[in-house]
Amino acid sequence: MPRPFDVSRRDLLKTALGAIFLAPLLRHREVRAQTAVPKRLVLIFTPDSHPPEWWPTGSGSTFQLQEPLADFRGLEGDMLFLRRLDHAWTVGNHHEAGMAQLFTGARFSDDSSRHANGPSLDQILLKSSDLRGGTPIASIHLCVADRGGADKRHIISYSGSGQPMTHTADPARAFSTIFSGVTFGGAAPTPTTMPDAVAAARRRADQRILEINTGELKTLQRFLGQAERQKLELHVEALFELQQRIAGMGSGTPVPTGGACERVDTSGYNGSTNNATTITRWAQIQADLIVNAFTCDRTRVADYHFSFSGGHHEGLLGFGQSWHDVVAHVSRTNDSVTVDGKSMTTREAFMKFDRFWASHVAYLAKKLAGIPEGSGTMLDNTILLWGVESGTNHNHSPRDMQYLVIGGKNLGVNVGQYINNTTAQSANKLLTSVMNALGHAATGIGIEPKCGPLPGFLA
């Protein structure tokens, strides 16, 4: 004789919709959603590698910054240096191989375009985690001292194989795109109407939730084994994440971001790639756009790109020759060059050139560090991942790549450390660790799908 509630496991799963523990999970998730602050990611590129002095002196938590990173002083507790990271492959002088795999860990999609044959970690996260939240823009891509083309030496973000994410060079154009429809006044923007597609999606998600009879499910709970319960818990988590994400689209409910949603002043841009004064203003505007895109919760993912791999910039900082050919190629480190009327070694010139780009990255980091958010600052909830396309001292190889992690303290990043690995590690382990910290349980990336995370990345 059948027992009361004698149902097949298949029927049970159909009835439960994977939600045996729906009520307590929803309560937990609702509380977390109300109190959590957004997680964010910024990928950053600057050209022509770094001189050896880019690395700090000292070790562990007692490191000291040198001249190239002098503008970061005061942010030491927000920085994580990880030395002896290698790229997985190379070809030629590594300029193009380094760009392709910088944030993808991938090979070329073909030998003509030499674009990456897989997505970069920012785009992976947008598809495989809740990093986007309910923001209207998936990611923004801004450049400085560059025209924003799709050539292989100008791209660091890919949506897929051979699919480059191009940059916007003109700040006024970027502002128009990012803040379209926003009314500024201190709070996160709230749309006046909900798009029909969003409203319909929300109704479907809400209906799925309402269809679940939690009382019945609790009665039927004993029919599930432990493994099935765990699977169903994950299903419920995913269902609620979907509901929350849809609810955040056009809901009019402000997200608890730090700072104020303000209009960005885009004046002073002229597009020169060789004038230090105008490049500095250009970089300031683009950084302000990123910060305000975050405070307005328009997006949580950005790509911030300076110049391009092998950029020459004749005339920049008073040097009339190619910075790439005459300075960054530092095999002649004791040669004398004249920069802005002063004689100096090529090594000293390389540090001057490097500090110029680094100062703009520091400006962004300090802006984020100055905005209180949640239990810390906006920088604590944001990972800035800065990389270059060639190894230390412009060595034209995949060895000793110079990546710097800035921020992410509230995401578990082991900031305030200089870790000089005793043996070389794959740079793809770093990319994997960043994805893990931002909510994606990746085991690897690109051509190393099982490389695992990088030891020392997490606190």
Short mmCIF file of C-alpha atoms in Angstrom, two decimals:
data_model
loop_
_atom_site.label_atom_id
_atom_site.label_comp_id
_atom_site.label_asym_id
_atom_site.label_seq_id
_atom_site.Cartn_x
_atom_site.Cartn_y
_atom_site.Cartn_z
CA MET A 1 0.00 0.00 0.00
CA PRO A 2 1.53 3.32 -0.94
CA ARG A 3 2.58 5.54 1.90
CA PRO A 4 1.35 9.12 2.19
CA PHE A 5 3.55 11.31 0.06
CA ASP A 6 4.91 8.23 -1.75
CA VAL A 7 6.23 9.96 -4.89
CA SER A 8 9.06 9.25 -7.26
CA ARG A 9 12.24 11.24 -6.95
CA ARG A 10 11.70 12.60 -10.46
CA ASP A 11 8.19 13.82 -9.52
CA LEU A 12 9.60 15.27 -6.34
CA LEU A 13 12.24 17.25 -8.18
CA LYS A 14 9.64 18.52 -10.65
CA THR A 15 7.40 19.66 -7.82
CA ALA A 16 10.18 21.12 -5.72
CA LEU A 17 11.84 22.98 -8.55
CA GLY A 18 15.04 22.28 -6.72
CA ALA A 19 13.96 24.26 -3.67
CA ILE A 20 13.63 22.03 -0.62
CA PHE A 21 15.32 24.60 1.53
CA LEU A 22 13.79 27.59 -0.20
CA ALA A 23 12.47 29.50 2.79
CA PRO A 24 15.65 29.65 4.90
CA LEU A 25 17.81 30.18 1.83
CA LEU A 26 15.67 33.04 0.62
CA ARG A 27 15.83 34.71 4.00
CA HIS A 28 19.62 34.35 4.05
CA ARG A 29 20.01 35.56 0.49
CA GLU A 30 17.64 38.51 1.00
CA VAL A 31 19.63 39.72 3.97
CA ARG A 32 22.90 39.31 2.08
CA ALA A 33 21.54 41.10 -0.98
CA GLN A 34 20.41 44.04 1.13
CA THR A 35 23.70 44.46 2.96
CA ALA A 36 26.27 43.52 0.30
CA VAL A 37 28.09 46.16 -1.73
CA PRO A 38 29.03 45.61 -5.37
CA LYS A 39 32.21 43.81 -6.38
CA ARG A 40 34.13 45.33 -9.27
CA LEU A 41 37.02 44.71 -11.64
CA VAL A 42 39.26 47.02 -13.68
CA LEU A 43 41.80 45.60 -16.15
CA ILE A 44 44.66 48.03 -16.83
CA PHE A 45 47.41 48.08 -19.44
CA THR A 46 50.41 50.41 -19.86
CA PRO A 47 53.04 50.04 -22.61
CA ASP A 48 56.61 48.81 -22.91
CA SER A 49 57.12 46.78 -19.76
CA HIS A 50 58.73 48.24 -16.62
CA PRO A 51 62.34 48.73 -15.52
CA PRO A 52 63.68 46.53 -12.70
CA GLU A 53 63.12 49.40 -10.25
CA TRP A 54 59.37 48.95 -10.70
CA TRP A 55 59.68 46.07 -8.25
CA PRO A 56 59.85 47.18 -4.59
CA THR A 57 62.78 46.67 -2.29
CA GLY A 58 62.35 44.55 0.81
CA SER A 59 59.85 41.71 1.00
CA GLY A 60 56.61 40.61 2.59
CA SER A 61 54.75 43.43 4.28
CA THR A 62 57.87 45.57 4.73
CA PHE A 63 58.47 46.43 1.08
CA GLN A 64 59.33 49.94 -0.09
CA LEU A 65 58.24 51.47 -3.38
CA GLN A 66 60.88 52.85 -5.75
CA GLU A 67 60.80 55.74 -8.24
CA PRO A 68 58.52 54.27 -10.94
CA LEU A 69 55.71 53.77 -8.40
CA ALA A 70 56.39 56.81 -6.23
CA ASP A 71 52.88 58.14 -6.86
CA PHE A 72 51.44 55.06 -5.15
CA ARG A 73 53.00 55.95 -1.81
CA GLY A 74 50.32 55.80 0.84
CA LEU A 75 48.61 52.88 -0.90
CA GLU A 76 51.18 50.21 0.02
CA GLY A 77 48.59 48.44 2.17
CA ASP A 78 46.37 48.05 -0.91
CA MET A 79 49.00 46.55 -3.23
CA LEU A 80 49.96 42.95 -3.94
CA PHE A 81 53.18 42.29 -5.88
CA LEU A 82 53.63 38.74 -7.17
CA ARG A 83 57.02 38.17 -8.74
CA ARG A 84 58.22 35.39 -11.07
CA LEU A 85 55.00 34.94 -13.00
CA ASP A 86 55.50 33.63 -16.53
CA HIS A 87 53.27 33.59 -19.57
CA ALA A 88 52.56 30.11 -20.91
CA TRP A 89 53.86 30.60 -24.47
CA THR A 90 55.54 33.08 -26.78
CA VAL A 91 56.40 33.86 -30.38
CA GLY A 92 58.62 36.55 -31.86
CA ASN A 93 59.46 39.41 -29.51
CA HIS A 94 56.46 38.66 -27.25
CA HIS A 95 54.77 42.00 -27.92
CA GLU A 96 51.85 40.36 -29.69
CA ALA A 97 51.88 37.05 -27.81
CA GLY A 98 51.97 38.99 -24.56
CA MET A 99 48.99 41.14 -25.52
CA ALA A 100 46.91 38.16 -26.63
CA GLN A 101 47.37 36.23 -23.39
CA LEU A 102 47.73 39.11 -20.92
CA PHE A 103 44.22 38.65 -19.50
CA THR A 104 43.02 35.62 -21.51
CA GLY A 105 45.76 33.02 -21.06
CA ALA A 106 44.95 32.06 -24.66
CA ARG A 107 46.82 31.57 -27.93
CA PHE A 108 46.17 33.43 -31.19
CA SER A 109 42.85 32.83 -32.91
CA ASP A 110 44.75 32.94 -36.20
CA ASP A 111 48.18 34.06 -37.35
CA SER A 112 46.80 36.97 -39.35
CA SER A 113 44.82 39.02 -36.84
CA ARG A 114 46.75 37.57 -33.88
CA HIS A 115 43.77 38.23 -31.65
CA ALA A 116 43.25 35.94 -28.66
CA ASN A 117 41.31 32.74 -29.28
CA GLY A 118 39.30 32.97 -26.07
CA PRO A 119 37.60 35.43 -23.74
CA SER A 120 39.40 37.55 -21.17
CA LEU A 121 38.65 37.07 -17.50
CA ASP A 122 36.40 40.16 -17.30
CA GLN A 123 34.08 38.78 -19.96
CA ILE A 124 34.21 35.29 -18.44
CA LEU A 125 33.10 36.75 -15.12
CA LEU A 126 30.21 38.60 -16.74
CA LYS A 127 28.91 35.29 -18.09
CA SER A 128 29.80 32.97 -15.21
CA SER A 129 29.24 34.99 -12.03
CA ASP A 130 26.93 37.58 -10.53
CA LEU A 131 29.54 40.33 -10.96
CA ARG A 132 27.34 42.41 -13.26
CA GLY A 133 24.41 42.50 -10.85
CA GLY A 134 21.57 44.53 -12.32
CA THR A 135 23.76 47.16 -13.96
CA PRO A 136 22.62 48.40 -17.38
CA ILE A 137 26.09 48.18 -18.97
CA ALA A 138 28.09 44.96 -18.87
CA SER A 139 31.53 46.60 -19.20
CA ILE A 140 33.18 49.80 -20.35
CA HIS A 141 36.42 50.06 -22.33
CA LEU A 142 38.33 53.34 -22.26
CA CYS A 143 41.74 54.30 -23.59
CA VAL A 144 44.25 57.12 -23.17
CA ALA A 145 47.00 58.18 -25.62
CA ASP A 146 45.54 55.81 -28.19
CA ARG A 147 42.92 55.95 -30.94
CA GLY A 148 40.99 52.91 -29.83
CA GLY A 149 41.41 50.60 -32.82
CA ALA A 150 40.96 46.83 -32.95
CA ASP A 151 44.55 46.00 -33.92
CA LYS A 152 46.13 43.18 -31.91
CA ARG A 153 48.50 45.54 -30.09
CA HIS A 154 45.64 47.71 -28.82
CA ILE A 155 43.35 45.07 -27.28
CA ILE A 156 43.35 43.42 -23.84
CA SER A 157 39.69 42.40 -23.47
CA TYR A 158 37.94 39.76 -25.59
CA SER A 159 34.36 38.52 -25.52
CA GLY A 160 35.38 35.33 -27.29
CA SER A 161 37.78 33.90 -29.83
CA GLY A 162 38.80 36.64 -32.26
CA GLN A 163 36.25 39.03 -30.73
CA PRO A 164 38.13 42.11 -29.46
CA MET A 165 36.45 44.64 -27.17
CA THR A 166 37.51 47.98 -28.65
CA HIS A 167 38.09 51.13 -26.63
CA THR A 168 36.48 54.54 -26.60
CA ALA A 169 39.09 57.28 -26.78
CA ASP A 170 36.85 60.37 -26.69
CA PRO A 171 35.68 61.03 -23.10
CA ALA A 172 32.61 63.01 -24.26
CA ARG A 173 31.48 60.08 -26.36
CA ALA A 174 32.13 57.68 -23.49
CA PHE A 175 30.16 59.90 -21.11
CA SER A 176 27.19 59.99 -23.49
CA THR A 177 27.17 56.19 -23.74
CA ILE A 178 27.73 55.38 -20.07
CA PHE A 179 25.33 57.91 -18.57
CA SER A 180 22.57 57.98 -21.17
CA GLY A 181 19.26 58.75 -19.43
CA VAL A 182 20.86 59.42 -16.03
CA THR A 183 19.61 62.32 -13.92
CA PHE A 184 22.43 63.44 -11.64
CA GLY A 185 21.89 64.58 -8.10
CA GLY A 186 23.78 62.43 -5.63
CA ALA A 187 21.94 59.09 -5.72
CA ALA A 188 22.27 56.11 -7.99
CA PRO A 189 20.14 56.68 -11.10
CA THR A 190 16.67 55.19 -11.19
CA PRO A 191 14.88 54.66 -14.49
CA THR A 192 11.39 56.14 -14.67
CA THR A 193 9.96 53.20 -16.58
CA MET A 194 10.77 49.52 -16.73
CA PRO A 195 11.48 48.06 -20.17
CA ASP A 196 8.79 45.58 -21.26
CA ALA A 197 11.32 42.74 -21.64
CA VAL A 198 12.64 43.30 -18.12
CA ALA A 199 9.14 43.46 -16.67
CA ALA A 200 8.18 40.22 -18.40
CA ALA A 201 11.35 38.47 -17.21
CA ARG A 202 10.70 39.61 -13.66
CA ARG A 203 7.13 38.30 -13.78
CA ARG A 204 8.35 34.91 -14.97
CA ALA A 205 10.99 34.71 -12.23
CA ASP A 206 8.53 35.81 -9.56
CA GLN A 207 6.01 33.27 -10.80
CA ARG A 208 8.58 30.50 -10.48
CA ILE A 209 9.14 31.50 -6.87
CA LEU A 210 5.43 31.74 -6.09
CA GLU A 211 4.73 28.32 -7.60
CA ILE A 212 6.77 26.67 -4.87
CA ASN A 213 4.73 25.35 -1.95
CA THR A 214 7.31 25.47 0.80
CA GLY A 215 5.09 23.63 3.28
CA GLU A 216 4.73 20.67 0.96
CA LEU A 217 8.41 20.67 0.21
CA LYS A 218 9.35 20.52 3.86
CA THR A 219 7.08 17.50 4.27
CA LEU A 220 8.76 15.82 1.32
CA GLN A 221 12.26 16.67 2.49
CA ARG A 222 12.96 13.18 3.85
CA PHE A 223 12.83 11.67 0.35
CA LEU A 224 16.11 13.30 -0.66
CA GLY A 225 19.61 12.10 0.01
CA GLN A 226 22.39 14.42 1.10
CA ALA A 227 23.92 14.74 -2.36
CA GLU A 228 20.56 15.67 -3.89
CA ARG A 229 19.91 18.20 -1.16
CA GLN A 230 23.22 19.90 -1.94
CA LYS A 231 22.40 20.00 -5.65
CA LEU A 232 19.00 21.47 -4.90
CA GLU A 233 20.50 24.09 -2.63
CA LEU A 234 22.72 25.20 -5.51
CA HIS A 235 19.70 25.29 -7.79
CA VAL A 236 17.80 27.47 -5.36
CA GLU A 237 20.80 29.78 -5.03
CA ALA A 238 20.91 30.13 -8.81
CA LEU A 239 17.15 30.72 -8.99
CA PHE A 240 17.28 33.41 -6.36
CA GLU A 241 20.35 35.01 -7.99
CA LEU A 242 18.34 35.20 -11.22
CA GLN A 243 15.41 36.77 -9.43
CA GLN A 244 17.67 39.31 -7.72
CA ARG A 245 19.46 40.17 -10.96
CA ILE A 246 16.18 40.70 -12.81
CA ALA A 247 14.76 42.63 -9.88
CA GLY A 248 17.72 44.98 -10.03
CA MET A 249 17.07 45.82 -13.69
CA GLY A 250 14.88 48.87 -13.80
CA SER A 251 13.67 48.35 -10.26
CA GLY A 252 14.39 51.85 -9.04
CA THR A 253 15.97 50.42 -5.89
CA PRO A 254 19.31 52.14 -5.22
CA VAL A 255 22.31 49.87 -4.78
CA PRO A 256 24.42 50.76 -1.72
CA THR A 257 27.46 52.11 -3.56
CA GLY A 258 29.95 54.54 -2.12
CA GLY A 259 30.32 58.10 -3.34
CA ALA A 260 27.85 60.28 -5.18
CA CYS A 261 26.48 59.91 -8.69
CA GLU A 262 27.76 63.09 -10.30
CA ARG A 263 28.29 64.55 -13.72
CA VAL A 264 31.87 64.20 -15.02
CA ASP A 265 33.65 67.24 -16.47
CA THR A 266 34.98 66.08 -19.86
CA SER A 267 36.51 69.41 -20.89
CA GLY A 268 40.19 69.69 -21.76
CA TYR A 269 40.50 66.64 -24.00
CA ASN A 270 42.32 67.09 -27.32
CA GLY A 271 43.49 63.59 -28.28
CA SER A 272 47.24 64.26 -28.44
CA THR A 273 49.32 61.13 -27.92
CA ASN A 274 52.61 62.99 -27.39
CA ASN A 275 51.79 65.90 -25.07
CA ALA A 276 52.24 65.02 -21.39
CA THR A 277 49.96 67.80 -20.14
CA THR A 278 47.00 66.91 -22.33
CA ILE A 279 47.50 63.16 -21.84
CA THR A 280 47.37 63.74 -18.09
CA ARG A 281 44.06 65.58 -18.42
CA TRP A 282 42.77 62.85 -20.75
CA ALA A 283 43.68 60.17 -18.22
CA GLN A 284 42.05 62.12 -15.39
CA ILE A 285 38.77 62.37 -17.28
CA GLN A 286 38.72 58.68 -18.21
CA ALA A 287 39.48 57.68 -14.62
CA ASP A 288 36.72 59.97 -13.36
CA LEU A 289 34.33 58.31 -15.82
CA ILE A 290 35.21 54.89 -14.41
CA VAL A 291 34.77 56.04 -10.82
CA ASN A 292 31.44 57.70 -11.54
CA ALA A 293 30.23 54.72 -13.54
CA PHE A 294 30.83 52.77 -10.33
CA THR A 295 29.23 55.28 -7.96
CA CYS A 296 26.19 55.49 -10.26
CA ASP A 297 26.25 51.66 -10.55
CA ARG A 298 26.11 51.86 -14.33
CA THR A 299 28.68 49.07 -14.60
CA ARG A 300 31.04 47.10 -12.38
CA VAL A 301 33.62 46.10 -14.98
CA ALA A 302 36.06 48.34 -16.82
CA ASP A 303 39.08 48.05 -19.12
CA TYR A 304 41.48 51.01 -18.86
CA HIS A 305 44.12 51.01 -21.60
CA PHE A 306 47.10 53.34 -22.14
CA SER A 307 48.88 53.67 -25.49
CA PHE A 308 49.57 50.29 -27.14
CA SER A 309 52.13 47.52 -27.18
CA GLY A 310 55.35 49.06 -28.51
CA GLY A 311 54.04 52.64 -28.52
CA HIS A 312 56.70 55.17 -29.57
CA HIS A 313 55.37 58.57 -28.40
CA GLU A 314 58.08 60.73 -29.93
CA GLY A 315 58.10 64.11 -28.19
CA LEU A 316 56.49 62.94 -24.96
CA LEU A 317 58.14 64.39 -21.84
CA GLY A 318 60.54 66.39 -23.99
CA PHE A 319 62.17 63.37 -25.65
CA GLY A 320 62.20 63.74 -29.43
CA GLN A 321 62.97 60.12 -30.31
CA SER A 322 61.06 56.86 -29.91
CA TRP A 323 60.62 55.94 -26.25
CA HIS A 324 60.15 52.33 -27.30
CA ASP A 325 63.22 52.00 -29.54
CA VAL A 326 65.73 54.22 -27.77
CA VAL A 327 64.70 53.94 -24.11
CA ALA A 328 62.56 50.87 -23.44
CA HIS A 329 65.07 48.70 -25.29
CA VAL A 330 67.37 49.05 -22.29
CA SER A 331 70.25 46.83 -23.38
CA ARG A 332 72.32 50.04 -23.44
CA THR A 333 71.47 51.10 -19.90
CA ASN A 334 74.48 53.41 -19.48
CA ASP A 335 73.96 55.32 -22.71
CA SER A 336 73.14 58.98 -22.28
CA VAL A 337 69.96 60.52 -23.66
CA THR A 338 68.53 64.00 -23.34
CA VAL A 339 65.04 64.29 -21.91
CA ASP A 340 63.44 67.70 -21.54
CA GLY A 341 66.87 69.34 -21.84
CA LYS A 342 68.50 67.14 -19.19
CA SER A 343 71.12 64.46 -19.77
CA MET A 344 70.41 61.09 -18.13
CA THR A 345 71.04 57.39 -18.64
CA THR A 346 68.54 55.33 -20.58
CA ARG A 347 67.66 53.54 -17.32
CA GLU A 348 66.82 56.84 -15.66
CA ALA A 349 64.78 57.83 -18.71
CA PHE A 350 62.95 54.50 -18.62
CA MET A 351 61.97 55.14 -14.99
CA LYS A 352 60.74 58.63 -15.91
CA PHE A 353 58.65 57.26 -18.77
CA ASP A 354 57.31 54.45 -16.60
CA ARG A 355 56.36 56.75 -13.74
CA PHE A 356 54.40 58.93 -16.14
CA TRP A 357 52.03 56.07 -16.99
CA ALA A 358 51.99 54.72 -13.44
CA SER A 359 50.92 58.09 -12.06
CA HIS A 360 47.65 57.84 -14.00
CA VAL A 361 46.95 54.38 -12.58
CA ALA A 362 47.69 55.75 -9.11
CA TYR A 363 45.19 58.56 -9.69
CA LEU A 364 42.41 56.01 -10.28
CA ALA A 365 43.43 53.88 -7.30
CA LYS A 366 43.53 56.86 -4.95
CA LYS A 367 40.14 58.09 -6.16
CA LEU A 368 38.62 54.71 -5.31
CA ALA A 369 40.49 54.54 -1.99
CA GLY A 370 39.05 57.93 -1.01
CA ILE A 371 35.41 56.82 -1.30
CA PRO A 372 33.95 55.13 1.82
CA GLU A 373 31.83 52.10 0.97
CA GLY A 374 30.43 49.40 3.24
CA SER A 375 33.00 48.36 5.81
CA GLY A 376 35.87 49.99 3.95
CA THR A 377 36.41 51.89 0.72
CA MET A 378 35.39 51.43 -2.88
CA LEU A 379 38.94 50.21 -3.55
CA ASP A 380 38.47 47.48 -0.95
CA ASN A 381 35.58 46.13 -3.02
CA THR A 382 37.34 46.57 -6.38
CA ILE A 383 40.24 44.64 -7.91
CA LEU A 384 42.52 46.62 -10.21
CA LEU A 385 44.63 44.18 -12.23
CA TRP A 386 47.45 45.97 -14.03
CA GLY A 387 49.65 44.21 -16.57
CA VAL A 388 52.15 44.81 -19.37
CA GLU A 389 52.99 42.72 -22.42
CA SER A 390 56.67 41.90 -21.83
CA GLY A 391 58.78 40.69 -18.94
CA THR A 392 60.87 42.81 -16.57
CA ASN A 393 63.27 45.27 -18.20
CA HIS A 394 61.56 44.89 -21.57
CA ASN A 395 63.14 41.47 -21.93
CA HIS A 396 61.07 40.49 -25.01
CA SER A 397 60.19 37.20 -23.34
CA PRO A 398 57.31 35.67 -21.36
CA ARG A 399 59.45 35.47 -18.21
CA ASP A 400 59.03 37.55 -15.05
CA MET A 401 55.86 39.29 -16.16
CA GLN A 402 54.98 42.38 -14.14
CA TYR A 403 51.42 42.17 -12.87
CA LEU A 404 50.21 44.30 -9.96
CA VAL A 405 47.02 43.74 -7.99
CA ILE A 406 45.60 46.84 -6.31
CA GLY A 407 42.60 46.73 -3.99
CA GLY A 408 40.20 43.90 -3.22
CA LYS A 409 40.84 43.68 0.51
CA ASN A 410 37.17 42.91 1.22
CA LEU A 411 37.29 40.24 -1.49
CA GLY A 412 40.04 38.35 0.34
CA VAL A 413 43.04 39.62 -1.65
CA ASN A 414 46.31 39.41 0.29
CA VAL A 415 47.15 43.09 -0.15
CA GLY A 416 50.08 44.85 1.50
CA GLN A 417 52.52 42.17 0.35
CA TYR A 418 55.47 41.69 -1.97
CA ILE A 419 55.71 37.96 -2.69
CA ASN A 420 58.87 37.00 -4.57
CA ASN A 421 58.17 33.39 -5.55
CA THR A 422 61.14 31.06 -5.25
CA THR A 423 60.03 29.16 -8.35
CA ALA A 424 58.26 30.49 -11.42
CA GLN A 425 54.48 30.31 -11.47
CA SER A 426 52.06 30.56 -14.38
CA ALA A 427 50.47 33.97 -14.78
CA ASN A 428 47.27 32.10 -15.59
CA LYS A 429 47.10 31.10 -11.93
CA LEU A 430 46.82 34.78 -11.06
CA LEU A 431 43.98 35.26 -13.56
CA THR A 432 42.24 32.22 -12.07
CA SER A 433 42.62 33.61 -8.55
CA VAL A 434 41.08 36.93 -9.57
CA MET A 435 38.07 35.11 -11.02
CA ASN A 436 37.75 33.07 -7.82
CA ALA A 437 37.82 36.22 -5.67
CA LEU A 438 35.06 37.74 -7.80
CA GLY A 439 32.70 34.80 -7.51
CA HIS A 440 33.56 32.36 -10.31
CA ALA A 441 34.84 28.91 -9.27
CA ALA A 442 37.23 28.69 -12.23
CA THR A 443 39.96 26.05 -12.21
CA GLY A 444 42.03 27.75 -14.90
CA ILE A 445 41.87 29.88 -18.03
CA GLY A 446 42.91 29.80 -21.68
CA ILE A 447 45.33 27.04 -22.58
CA GLU A 448 45.67 26.05 -18.91
CA PRO A 449 42.10 25.17 -17.89
CA LYS A 450 43.32 23.21 -14.84
CA CYS A 451 46.24 25.35 -13.64
CA GLY A 452 44.45 26.23 -10.39
CA PRO A 453 44.78 29.43 -8.31
CA LEU A 454 47.99 31.17 -7.32
CA PRO A 455 49.37 30.49 -3.82
CA GLY A 456 49.63 33.68 -1.78
CA PHE A 457 46.89 35.56 -3.60
CA LEU A 458 44.35 35.19 -0.82
CA ALA A 459 44.95 36.51 2.68
#
